[in-house]
Amino acid sequence: MNPGIDLQERFIETLMELGLTPGVAKTIWLPIPMLLMIIGATVGVLVSVWLERKISAAAQQRIGPEYIGPLGILAPVADGIKLVFKEDVVPANTDPLLFTLGPILVVIPVFFSYLIVPFGQNLLITDLGIGIFFWVALSSVAPIGLLMAGYSSNNKYSLLGGLRAAAQSISYEIPLALAVLAVVMMSNSLSTIDIVNQQSGYGILGWNIIRQPIGFMLFWIAALAECERLPFDLPEAEEELVAGYQTEYAGMKFALFYLGSYVNLVLSSILVAVLYFGGWDLPIPATMIAEWINVDPNNTLFVLVTAGLGLVMTLLKAYFFLFLAILLRWTVPRVRIDQLLDFGWKFLLPVGLVNLLLTAGLKLAFPFAFGG
Amino acid sequence: MKLEFFLLLAAALFCIGIYGLITSRNAVRVLMSVELLLNAVNLNLVAFSNFLDGQQINGQVFTVFVITIAAAEAAVGLAIILSIYRNRDTVDMEQFNLLKW
Amino acid sequence: MFISIAGLYILLNADFVSAAQILIYVGAVNVLILFAIMLVNKTEAFKPLPRRWIRKVSTAFVALALFALLATMVLQTHWPVDLTLQPPASSVELIGEHFFSDYLLPFELASILLLMALVGAVVLARRETIIGEETAIVGEEPPPVLQLPERPREPIA
């Protein structure tokens, strides 16, 4: 596989030619990918909010926002501006520190997890050695924020909603981790770049979805439950428990919860695309295309075009899953809390363990196909 | 980032944990102090493994074991505190003195 | 505090341990402590014990003395630190190899211990009554199980 473009080296070399020392050049480089990723995540959230409104409307045979900006694309911006200008109500008798800290603890780990999201061979913030495990670890910080939010709202419905949300979040971490573990077992590395590289090279036939169909379903269901999207919508369902742990939140704090759930959804879709659908891999491998059109695979222009195409492919795959999640919201009925917890512990956990066992057995039996 | 800094920090955390363990009257606070003690020990182990054992990182293996045991012990300890709370309606450590002479 | 220690682990080239620390301590032990605090949340004023200050002062003294002893020991020992060694490329792989070769027995024992802790915690913390087996006073019907207190419904029309 061609090594792709190393933007960091090119940037540092350019700055060094201008006369800066390598240390200063690296320090100037450091915030750029982080800022880019944060901006990318926020734009992704805005787009996903707009997509949600439009796709939900289409599923319900109406049109959705159409007057705010062309095709209604300024609707999420209007949402954001409205939420920023709302009064930040803090109910009486709440613990102000916990009340403020709740949404922060729910949202920050999600943004932090964007460190490991790859868009290309070198198009990610940092290639951590522990890659995908980092995301699993950070997603387990969310229940604390939920508990804080529910407990500090001084409202028994919020408390119940917070407890249920935390129980749901904790219960579905383990099937999530088991599905990720099966993928990691096949790719022999926790790093997301290695996971994608292990799937690439054979085009669409090499993607993990073919080798791990059960794992994919497991991961998809667990990720939806972690994002608290329907059918696991209990904490924020409008008919149940008022609005769960989000009842007493208004203004910017509610905006944090609202946007945070969409950021989480976008992150989960991208991670599904990376783990199971080949990340930035094209359905037909790039080397094959190079042979067809008789271009040297290391040609700079070709590398640039494939990198750009890879970025587009990742986004396309991520948005396909976003589309699926939004469709599911209006198709499937909501699951009750005891059914939800039953499903997580008594069904998904054993299935995850069996999947792990199967993957291990197949890996030992067919090392060339299942990651030797 | 010398080794001594990490060892001093771990020693300080350990002593704070001991102080909290012996002086606090709330049972949950005692458990949190125990977690603090175990974390201090973990920090010590990882610091040693990084500076003195950089190739074999045995210290990190120990640390994973200690984290596991600490989590298990926190679970059982909190279950015990819950049972005591249900029976005696208090979490004051001074009142758990049935076995005293 | 747990997240800070995880950050320190990252400084010490222990990336897997730091992620494990966040996952286990922040994700599980913290939630456990929060649940326990929420369940035993009686704001009771503890009876002030007479001469309690003696215990506090002596514990503080012992803790400070211990810290002084450890600090002296730390600062005076010559640690054979070799700063030229490179850390291993993948600590996860190395830890995995250790788990399955040198430290296999503790690994298996830890799994059994976790099972024991799981069963023990559940057994210790459950309530003793089984729902549905309420004892009834002889002659009356047993009290209904899990019924919401409601007003009697009037039939419509």
Short mmCIF file of N, CA and C in Angstrom, two decimals, chain C:
data_model
loop_
_atom_site.label_atom_id
_atom_site.label_comp_id
_atom_site.label_asym_id
_atom_site.label_seq_id
_atom_site.Cartn_x
_atom_site.Cartn_y
_atom_site.Cartn_z
N MET C 1 -9.21 12.46 40.05
CA MET C 1 -7.90 11.98 40.50
C MET C 1 -7.44 10.81 39.66
N PHE C 2 -8.44 9.94 39.30
CA PHE C 2 -8.07 8.78 38.51
C PHE C 2 -7.63 9.18 37.12
N ILE C 3 -8.28 10.23 36.57
CA ILE C 3 -7.89 10.65 35.23
C ILE C 3 -6.49 11.26 35.26
N SER C 4 -6.16 11.98 36.35
CA SER C 4 -4.81 12.56 36.44
C SER C 4 -3.77 11.46 36.47
N ILE C 5 -4.07 10.39 37.24
CA ILE C 5 -3.11 9.29 37.30
C ILE C 5 -3.00 8.62 35.95
N ALA C 6 -4.11 8.53 35.22
CA ALA C 6 -4.03 7.97 33.86
C ALA C 6 -3.13 8.84 33.00
N GLY C 7 -3.25 10.16 33.14
CA GLY C 7 -2.36 11.05 32.40
C GLY C 7 -0.89 10.81 32.75
N LEU C 8 -0.62 10.59 34.05
CA LEU C 8 0.76 10.33 34.47
C LEU C 8 1.27 9.03 33.85
N TYR C 9 0.38 8.04 33.74
CA TYR C 9 0.80 6.79 33.12
C TYR C 9 1.21 7.01 31.67
N ILE C 10 0.46 7.90 30.97
CA ILE C 10 0.83 8.16 29.58
C ILE C 10 2.22 8.78 29.52
N LEU C 11 2.53 9.64 30.51
CA LEU C 11 3.88 10.22 30.55
C LEU C 11 4.94 9.15 30.77
N LEU C 12 4.54 8.05 31.42
CA LEU C 12 5.50 7.00 31.74
C LEU C 12 5.49 5.89 30.71
N ASN C 13 5.08 6.21 29.48
CA ASN C 13 5.09 5.22 28.38
C ASN C 13 4.20 4.03 28.65
N ALA C 14 3.16 4.19 29.47
CA ALA C 14 2.30 3.06 29.78
C ALA C 14 0.92 3.35 29.22
N ASP C 15 0.79 3.25 27.88
CA ASP C 15 -0.47 3.69 27.28
C ASP C 15 -1.61 2.72 27.56
N PHE C 16 -1.30 1.41 27.50
CA PHE C 16 -2.36 0.45 27.75
C PHE C 16 -2.87 0.56 29.19
N VAL C 17 -1.93 0.74 30.12
CA VAL C 17 -2.35 0.82 31.52
C VAL C 17 -3.19 2.06 31.76
N SER C 18 -2.86 3.15 31.06
CA SER C 18 -3.65 4.36 31.28
C SER C 18 -5.06 4.19 30.74
N ALA C 19 -5.19 3.57 29.57
CA ALA C 19 -6.54 3.34 29.04
C ALA C 19 -7.29 2.38 29.95
N ALA C 20 -6.59 1.34 30.45
CA ALA C 20 -7.25 0.41 31.37
C ALA C 20 -7.67 1.13 32.65
N GLN C 21 -6.84 2.07 33.12
CA GLN C 21 -7.19 2.82 34.33
C GLN C 21 -8.45 3.63 34.11
N ILE C 22 -8.53 4.32 32.94
CA ILE C 22 -9.73 5.11 32.69
C ILE C 22 -10.93 4.20 32.60
N LEU C 23 -10.77 3.08 31.87
CA LEU C 23 -11.90 2.20 31.66
C LEU C 23 -12.39 1.64 32.98
N ILE C 24 -11.47 1.15 33.82
CA ILE C 24 -11.90 0.44 35.04
C ILE C 24 -12.20 1.42 36.16
N TYR C 25 -11.25 2.32 36.46
CA TYR C 25 -11.49 3.16 37.61
C TYR C 25 -12.56 4.19 37.33
N VAL C 26 -12.38 4.99 36.27
CA VAL C 26 -13.36 6.04 36.04
C VAL C 26 -14.67 5.44 35.59
N GLY C 27 -14.60 4.43 34.73
CA GLY C 27 -15.84 3.91 34.18
C GLY C 27 -16.61 3.04 35.13
N ALA C 28 -15.91 2.28 35.99
CA ALA C 28 -16.63 1.33 36.81
C ALA C 28 -16.56 1.67 38.29
N VAL C 29 -15.37 1.85 38.82
CA VAL C 29 -15.25 2.06 40.27
C VAL C 29 -15.89 3.38 40.68
N ASN C 30 -15.70 4.42 39.86
CA ASN C 30 -16.32 5.70 40.18
C ASN C 30 -17.82 5.61 40.17
N VAL C 31 -18.37 4.89 39.17
CA VAL C 31 -19.82 4.75 39.09
C VAL C 31 -20.32 3.99 40.31
N LEU C 32 -19.54 2.96 40.72
CA LEU C 32 -19.90 2.17 41.89
C LEU C 32 -19.95 3.05 43.13
N ILE C 33 -18.90 3.89 43.28
CA ILE C 33 -18.86 4.77 44.45
C ILE C 33 -20.02 5.77 44.40
N LEU C 34 -20.32 6.27 43.19
CA LEU C 34 -21.44 7.22 43.07
C LEU C 34 -22.75 6.57 43.47
N PHE C 35 -22.97 5.33 42.98
CA PHE C 35 -24.19 4.63 43.36
C PHE C 35 -24.25 4.43 44.87
N ALA C 36 -23.10 4.05 45.46
CA ALA C 36 -23.10 3.82 46.91
C ALA C 36 -23.39 5.11 47.64
N ILE C 37 -22.80 6.22 47.19
CA ILE C 37 -23.06 7.49 47.87
C ILE C 37 -24.52 7.87 47.73
N MET C 38 -25.10 7.60 46.55
CA MET C 38 -26.50 7.98 46.38
C MET C 38 -27.40 7.12 47.25
N LEU C 39 -27.01 5.84 47.47
CA LEU C 39 -27.90 4.96 48.21
C LEU C 39 -27.78 5.13 49.72
N VAL C 40 -26.61 5.53 50.21
CA VAL C 40 -26.48 5.67 51.66
C VAL C 40 -26.40 7.14 52.02
N ASN C 41 -27.19 7.94 51.33
CA ASN C 41 -27.01 9.38 51.46
C ASN C 41 -27.82 9.93 52.61
N LYS C 42 -27.46 9.55 53.83
CA LYS C 42 -28.12 10.17 54.97
C LYS C 42 -27.21 11.26 55.48
N THR C 43 -27.71 12.47 55.50
CA THR C 43 -26.88 13.53 56.07
C THR C 43 -27.10 13.51 57.56
N GLU C 44 -26.35 12.64 58.21
CA GLU C 44 -26.50 12.58 59.67
C GLU C 44 -25.28 13.23 60.29
N ALA C 45 -25.51 13.96 61.33
CA ALA C 45 -24.39 14.54 62.06
C ALA C 45 -23.83 13.45 62.95
N PHE C 46 -22.61 13.06 62.68
CA PHE C 46 -22.00 12.01 63.49
C PHE C 46 -21.82 12.50 64.91
N LYS C 47 -22.07 11.61 65.86
CA LYS C 47 -21.91 12.00 67.25
C LYS C 47 -20.46 12.38 67.50
N PRO C 48 -20.23 13.56 67.99
CA PRO C 48 -18.82 13.92 68.20
C PRO C 48 -18.23 13.11 69.34
N LEU C 49 -17.14 12.41 69.00
CA LEU C 49 -16.50 11.63 70.03
C LEU C 49 -15.59 12.54 70.85
N PRO C 50 -15.56 12.31 72.13
CA PRO C 50 -14.63 13.12 72.92
C PRO C 50 -13.20 12.73 72.58
N ARG C 51 -12.31 13.68 72.62
CA ARG C 51 -10.89 13.45 72.39
C ARG C 51 -10.61 12.81 71.04
N ARG C 52 -11.45 13.16 70.05
CA ARG C 52 -11.20 12.62 68.73
C ARG C 52 -9.97 13.25 68.10
N TRP C 53 -9.65 14.45 68.59
CA TRP C 53 -8.53 15.14 67.97
C TRP C 53 -7.22 14.39 68.20
N ILE C 54 -7.17 13.59 69.26
CA ILE C 54 -5.94 12.83 69.50
C ILE C 54 -5.68 11.89 68.33
N ARG C 55 -6.79 11.22 67.88
CA ARG C 55 -6.61 10.27 66.78
C ARG C 55 -6.15 10.99 65.53
N LYS C 56 -6.78 12.15 65.26
CA LYS C 56 -6.43 12.85 64.02
C LYS C 56 -4.97 13.30 64.06
N VAL C 57 -4.57 13.86 65.20
CA VAL C 57 -3.21 14.39 65.27
C VAL C 57 -2.20 13.26 65.16
N SER C 58 -2.47 12.17 65.88
CA SER C 58 -1.48 11.10 65.83
C SER C 58 -1.41 10.45 64.47
N THR C 59 -2.58 10.32 63.80
CA THR C 59 -2.53 9.76 62.45
C THR C 59 -1.78 10.67 61.51
N ALA C 60 -2.04 11.98 61.63
CA ALA C 60 -1.31 12.92 60.78
C ALA C 60 0.18 12.81 61.03
N PHE C 61 0.54 12.68 62.30
CA PHE C 61 1.96 12.57 62.63
C PHE C 61 2.56 11.31 62.02
N VAL C 62 1.85 10.20 62.17
CA VAL C 62 2.38 8.95 61.61
C VAL C 62 2.48 9.04 60.10
N ALA C 63 1.44 9.63 59.46
CA ALA C 63 1.47 9.72 57.99
C ALA C 63 2.64 10.60 57.54
N LEU C 64 2.84 11.74 58.23
CA LEU C 64 3.93 12.62 57.86
C LEU C 64 5.27 11.94 58.07
N ALA C 65 5.38 11.19 59.18
CA ALA C 65 6.64 10.50 59.45
C ALA C 65 6.92 9.47 58.37
N LEU C 66 5.87 8.74 57.98
CA LEU C 66 6.04 7.75 56.92
C LEU C 66 6.46 8.41 55.62
N PHE C 67 5.84 9.56 55.33
CA PHE C 67 6.20 10.25 54.10
C PHE C 67 7.64 10.72 54.16
N ALA C 68 8.06 11.21 55.34
CA ALA C 68 9.45 11.66 55.47
C ALA C 68 10.41 10.50 55.27
N LEU C 69 10.05 9.36 55.86
CA LEU C 69 10.90 8.18 55.70
C LEU C 69 11.02 7.76 54.24
N LEU C 70 9.86 7.68 53.57
CA LEU C 70 9.88 7.26 52.17
C LEU C 70 10.63 8.27 51.31
N ALA C 71 10.40 9.57 51.59
CA ALA C 71 11.07 10.59 50.78
C ALA C 71 12.58 10.51 50.94
N THR C 72 13.01 10.32 52.20
CA THR C 72 14.45 10.21 52.41
C THR C 72 15.01 9.01 51.67
N MET C 73 14.29 7.90 51.75
CA MET C 73 14.75 6.70 51.07
C MET C 73 14.81 6.91 49.56
N VAL C 74 13.79 7.58 49.02
CA VAL C 74 13.74 7.80 47.58
C VAL C 74 14.88 8.70 47.14
N LEU C 75 15.10 9.79 47.90
CA LEU C 75 16.08 10.77 47.45
C LEU C 75 17.50 10.30 47.66
N GLN C 76 17.69 9.36 48.59
CA GLN C 76 19.07 9.00 48.89
C GLN C 76 19.54 7.77 48.14
N THR C 77 18.59 6.97 47.62
CA THR C 77 19.04 5.77 46.91
C THR C 77 19.51 6.16 45.54
N HIS C 78 20.55 5.50 45.10
CA HIS C 78 21.03 5.75 43.74
C HIS C 78 20.31 4.79 42.82
N TRP C 79 19.35 5.29 42.07
CA TRP C 79 18.59 4.43 41.18
C TRP C 79 19.36 4.24 39.89
N PRO C 80 19.58 2.99 39.48
CA PRO C 80 20.33 2.75 38.24
C PRO C 80 19.48 3.01 37.00
N VAL C 81 19.16 4.29 36.78
CA VAL C 81 18.30 4.64 35.65
C VAL C 81 19.13 4.71 34.39
N ASP C 82 18.67 4.00 33.38
CA ASP C 82 19.37 4.03 32.10
C ASP C 82 18.51 4.78 31.11
N LEU C 83 18.86 6.06 30.86
CA LEU C 83 17.97 6.88 30.05
C LEU C 83 18.13 6.64 28.56
N THR C 84 19.09 5.80 28.17
CA THR C 84 19.30 5.61 26.74
C THR C 84 18.45 4.49 26.17
N LEU C 85 17.78 3.75 27.05
CA LEU C 85 16.97 2.63 26.54
C LEU C 85 15.72 3.15 25.87
N GLN C 86 15.36 2.54 24.75
CA GLN C 86 14.13 2.90 24.08
C GLN C 86 12.98 2.11 24.66
N PRO C 87 11.83 2.76 24.88
CA PRO C 87 10.67 1.98 25.33
C PRO C 87 10.19 1.06 24.23
N PRO C 88 9.53 -0.03 24.56
CA PRO C 88 9.09 -0.96 23.53
C PRO C 88 8.07 -0.30 22.61
N ALA C 89 8.05 -0.76 21.38
CA ALA C 89 7.18 -0.11 20.39
C ALA C 89 5.72 -0.28 20.74
N SER C 90 5.37 -1.47 21.18
CA SER C 90 3.97 -1.70 21.49
C SER C 90 3.88 -2.34 22.86
N SER C 91 3.50 -1.54 23.84
CA SER C 91 3.47 -2.08 25.20
C SER C 91 2.37 -3.12 25.34
N VAL C 92 1.31 -2.98 24.52
CA VAL C 92 0.21 -3.93 24.62
C VAL C 92 0.67 -5.33 24.28
N GLU C 93 1.45 -5.43 23.18
CA GLU C 93 1.92 -6.75 22.78
C GLU C 93 2.79 -7.37 23.85
N LEU C 94 3.66 -6.54 24.44
CA LEU C 94 4.59 -7.06 25.44
C LEU C 94 3.83 -7.52 26.69
N ILE C 95 2.85 -6.71 27.10
CA ILE C 95 2.04 -7.11 28.26
C ILE C 95 1.31 -8.40 27.96
N GLY C 96 0.80 -8.53 26.73
CA GLY C 96 0.10 -9.75 26.37
C GLY C 96 1.02 -10.95 26.43
N GLU C 97 2.25 -10.77 25.93
CA GLU C 97 3.18 -11.89 25.99
C GLU C 97 3.47 -12.29 27.42
N HIS C 98 3.64 -11.28 28.29
CA HIS C 98 3.89 -11.59 29.70
C HIS C 98 2.73 -12.35 30.31
N PHE C 99 1.50 -11.90 29.96
CA PHE C 99 0.32 -12.53 30.55
C PHE C 99 0.26 -14.00 30.26
N PHE C 100 0.67 -14.36 29.03
CA PHE C 100 0.47 -15.75 28.64
C PHE C 100 1.69 -16.61 28.82
N SER C 101 2.82 -16.02 29.25
CA SER C 101 3.98 -16.87 29.47
C SER C 101 4.44 -16.83 30.92
N ASP C 102 4.89 -15.63 31.37
CA ASP C 102 5.41 -15.60 32.74
C ASP C 102 4.30 -15.57 33.76
N TYR C 103 3.27 -14.80 33.48
CA TYR C 103 2.27 -14.50 34.50
C TYR C 103 0.97 -15.19 34.21
N LEU C 104 1.02 -16.40 33.70
CA LEU C 104 -0.21 -17.07 33.32
C LEU C 104 -1.03 -17.44 34.55
N LEU C 105 -0.34 -17.94 35.59
CA LEU C 105 -1.09 -18.34 36.78
C LEU C 105 -1.82 -17.18 37.44
N PRO C 106 -1.15 -16.04 37.68
CA PRO C 106 -1.92 -14.92 38.25
C PRO C 106 -3.07 -14.48 37.36
N PHE C 107 -2.90 -14.59 36.06
CA PHE C 107 -3.94 -14.23 35.12
C PHE C 107 -5.17 -15.09 35.34
N GLU C 108 -4.97 -16.42 35.42
CA GLU C 108 -6.12 -17.31 35.61
C GLU C 108 -6.73 -17.10 36.98
N LEU C 109 -5.87 -16.92 38.00
CA LEU C 109 -6.39 -16.71 39.34
C LEU C 109 -7.19 -15.41 39.41
N ALA C 110 -6.72 -14.39 38.68
CA ALA C 110 -7.46 -13.12 38.69
C ALA C 110 -8.84 -13.30 38.09
N SER C 111 -8.94 -14.16 37.07
CA SER C 111 -10.26 -14.35 36.48
C SER C 111 -11.19 -15.03 37.47
N ILE C 112 -10.66 -16.02 38.21
CA ILE C 112 -11.50 -16.69 39.22
C ILE C 112 -11.87 -15.71 40.32
N LEU C 113 -10.90 -14.86 40.68
CA LEU C 113 -11.19 -13.89 41.74
C LEU C 113 -12.27 -12.92 41.32
N LEU C 114 -12.25 -12.52 40.06
CA LEU C 114 -13.29 -11.61 39.58
C LEU C 114 -14.64 -12.29 39.62
N LEU C 115 -14.67 -13.58 39.27
CA LEU C 115 -15.94 -14.31 39.34
C LEU C 115 -16.44 -14.34 40.77
N MET C 116 -15.52 -14.62 41.72
CA MET C 116 -15.92 -14.66 43.12
C MET C 116 -16.44 -13.32 43.59
N ALA C 117 -15.74 -12.25 43.15
CA ALA C 117 -16.17 -10.92 43.57
C ALA C 117 -17.54 -10.60 43.02
N LEU C 118 -17.79 -10.99 41.77
CA LEU C 118 -19.08 -10.72 41.14
C LEU C 118 -20.19 -11.42 41.92
N VAL C 119 -20.01 -12.74 42.14
CA VAL C 119 -21.04 -13.49 42.84
C VAL C 119 -21.21 -12.97 44.25
N GLY C 120 -20.09 -12.71 44.92
CA GLY C 120 -20.14 -12.23 46.30
C GLY C 120 -20.86 -10.91 46.43
N ALA C 121 -20.54 -9.98 45.53
CA ALA C 121 -21.18 -8.67 45.63
C ALA C 121 -22.69 -8.80 45.42
N VAL C 122 -23.08 -9.63 44.44
CA VAL C 122 -24.51 -9.78 44.20
C VAL C 122 -25.19 -10.41 45.40
N VAL C 123 -24.57 -11.44 45.99
CA VAL C 123 -25.19 -12.11 47.12
C VAL C 123 -25.27 -11.19 48.32
N LEU C 124 -24.22 -10.39 48.53
CA LEU C 124 -24.23 -9.54 49.71
C LEU C 124 -25.23 -8.42 49.61
N ALA C 125 -25.46 -7.94 48.40
CA ALA C 125 -26.21 -6.70 48.29
C ALA C 125 -27.67 -6.90 47.96
N ARG C 126 -28.10 -8.15 47.79
CA ARG C 126 -29.49 -8.30 47.40
C ARG C 126 -30.38 -8.22 48.63
N ARG C 127 -31.64 -7.96 48.33
CA ARG C 127 -32.61 -7.91 49.42
C ARG C 127 -33.06 -9.33 49.74
N GLU C 128 -33.49 -9.52 50.96
CA GLU C 128 -33.77 -10.90 51.38
C GLU C 128 -35.16 -11.37 50.97
N THR C 129 -36.10 -10.44 50.76
CA THR C 129 -37.45 -10.90 50.44
C THR C 129 -37.55 -11.17 48.96
N ILE C 130 -38.30 -12.20 48.64
CA ILE C 130 -38.56 -12.53 47.24
C ILE C 130 -39.94 -11.96 46.90
N ILE C 131 -39.98 -11.23 45.82
CA ILE C 131 -41.24 -10.55 45.51
C ILE C 131 -42.31 -11.57 45.22
N GLY C 132 -43.43 -11.49 45.89
CA GLY C 132 -44.54 -12.40 45.62
C GLY C 132 -44.80 -13.36 46.74
N GLU C 133 -43.84 -13.46 47.67
CA GLU C 133 -44.05 -14.41 48.76
C GLU C 133 -44.32 -13.69 50.05
N GLU C 134 -45.08 -12.63 49.97
CA GLU C 134 -45.42 -11.90 51.19
C GLU C 134 -46.21 -12.81 52.11
N THR C 135 -45.86 -12.77 53.37
CA THR C 135 -46.63 -13.61 54.31
C THR C 135 -47.93 -12.91 54.63
N ALA C 136 -49.00 -13.66 54.58
CA ALA C 136 -50.33 -13.08 54.82
C ALA C 136 -50.81 -13.43 56.20
N ILE C 137 -51.51 -12.51 56.78
CA ILE C 137 -52.14 -12.80 58.07
C ILE C 137 -53.29 -13.75 57.81
N VAL C 138 -53.41 -14.74 58.68
CA VAL C 138 -54.42 -15.78 58.44
C VAL C 138 -55.81 -15.15 58.44
N GLY C 139 -56.55 -15.48 57.44
CA GLY C 139 -57.93 -15.00 57.40
C GLY C 139 -58.11 -13.86 56.43
N GLU C 140 -57.05 -13.16 56.08
CA GLU C 140 -57.21 -12.09 55.09
C GLU C 140 -56.48 -12.50 53.82
N GLU C 141 -56.78 -11.79 52.76
CA GLU C 141 -56.06 -12.15 51.54
C GLU C 141 -54.67 -11.50 51.56
N PRO C 142 -53.71 -12.15 50.91
CA PRO C 142 -52.34 -11.62 50.93
C PRO C 142 -52.29 -10.24 50.27
N PRO C 143 -51.40 -9.38 50.75
CA PRO C 143 -51.34 -8.03 50.18
C PRO C 143 -50.90 -8.11 48.72
N PRO C 144 -51.47 -7.30 47.88
CA PRO C 144 -51.12 -7.36 46.45
C PRO C 144 -49.67 -6.91 46.25
N VAL C 145 -49.06 -7.49 45.26
CA VAL C 145 -47.64 -7.25 45.03
C VAL C 145 -47.47 -6.08 44.07
N LEU C 146 -46.65 -5.12 44.43
CA LEU C 146 -46.23 -4.05 43.52
C LEU C 146 -47.41 -3.35 42.87
N GLN C 147 -48.30 -2.83 43.71
CA GLN C 147 -49.40 -2.11 43.12
C GLN C 147 -49.22 -0.63 43.36
N LEU C 148 -49.48 0.16 42.35
CA LEU C 148 -49.40 1.60 42.52
C LEU C 148 -50.62 2.08 43.28
N PRO C 149 -50.41 2.97 44.22
CA PRO C 149 -51.60 3.50 44.89
C PRO C 149 -52.38 4.38 43.93
N GLU C 150 -53.62 4.01 43.67
CA GLU C 150 -54.44 4.77 42.73
C GLU C 150 -55.80 4.99 43.31
N ARG C 151 -56.45 6.01 42.79
CA ARG C 151 -57.83 6.18 43.18
C ARG C 151 -58.69 5.18 42.42
N PRO C 152 -59.79 4.71 43.05
CA PRO C 152 -60.65 3.77 42.31
C PRO C 152 -61.26 4.47 41.09
N ARG C 153 -61.30 3.71 40.00
CA ARG C 153 -61.76 4.30 38.76
C ARG C 153 -63.27 4.29 38.69
N GLU C 154 -63.81 5.40 38.25
CA GLU C 154 -65.27 5.40 38.07
C GLU C 154 -65.57 4.95 36.65
N PRO C 155 -66.59 4.10 36.51
CA PRO C 155 -66.92 3.67 35.15
C PRO C 155 -67.50 4.85 34.36
N ILE C 156 -67.14 4.88 33.09
CA ILE C 156 -67.62 5.98 32.26
C ILE C 156 -69.05 5.69 31.85
N ALA C 157 -69.91 6.59 32.02
CA ALA C 157 -71.35 6.45 31.68
C ALA C 157 -71.95 5.23 32.37
#
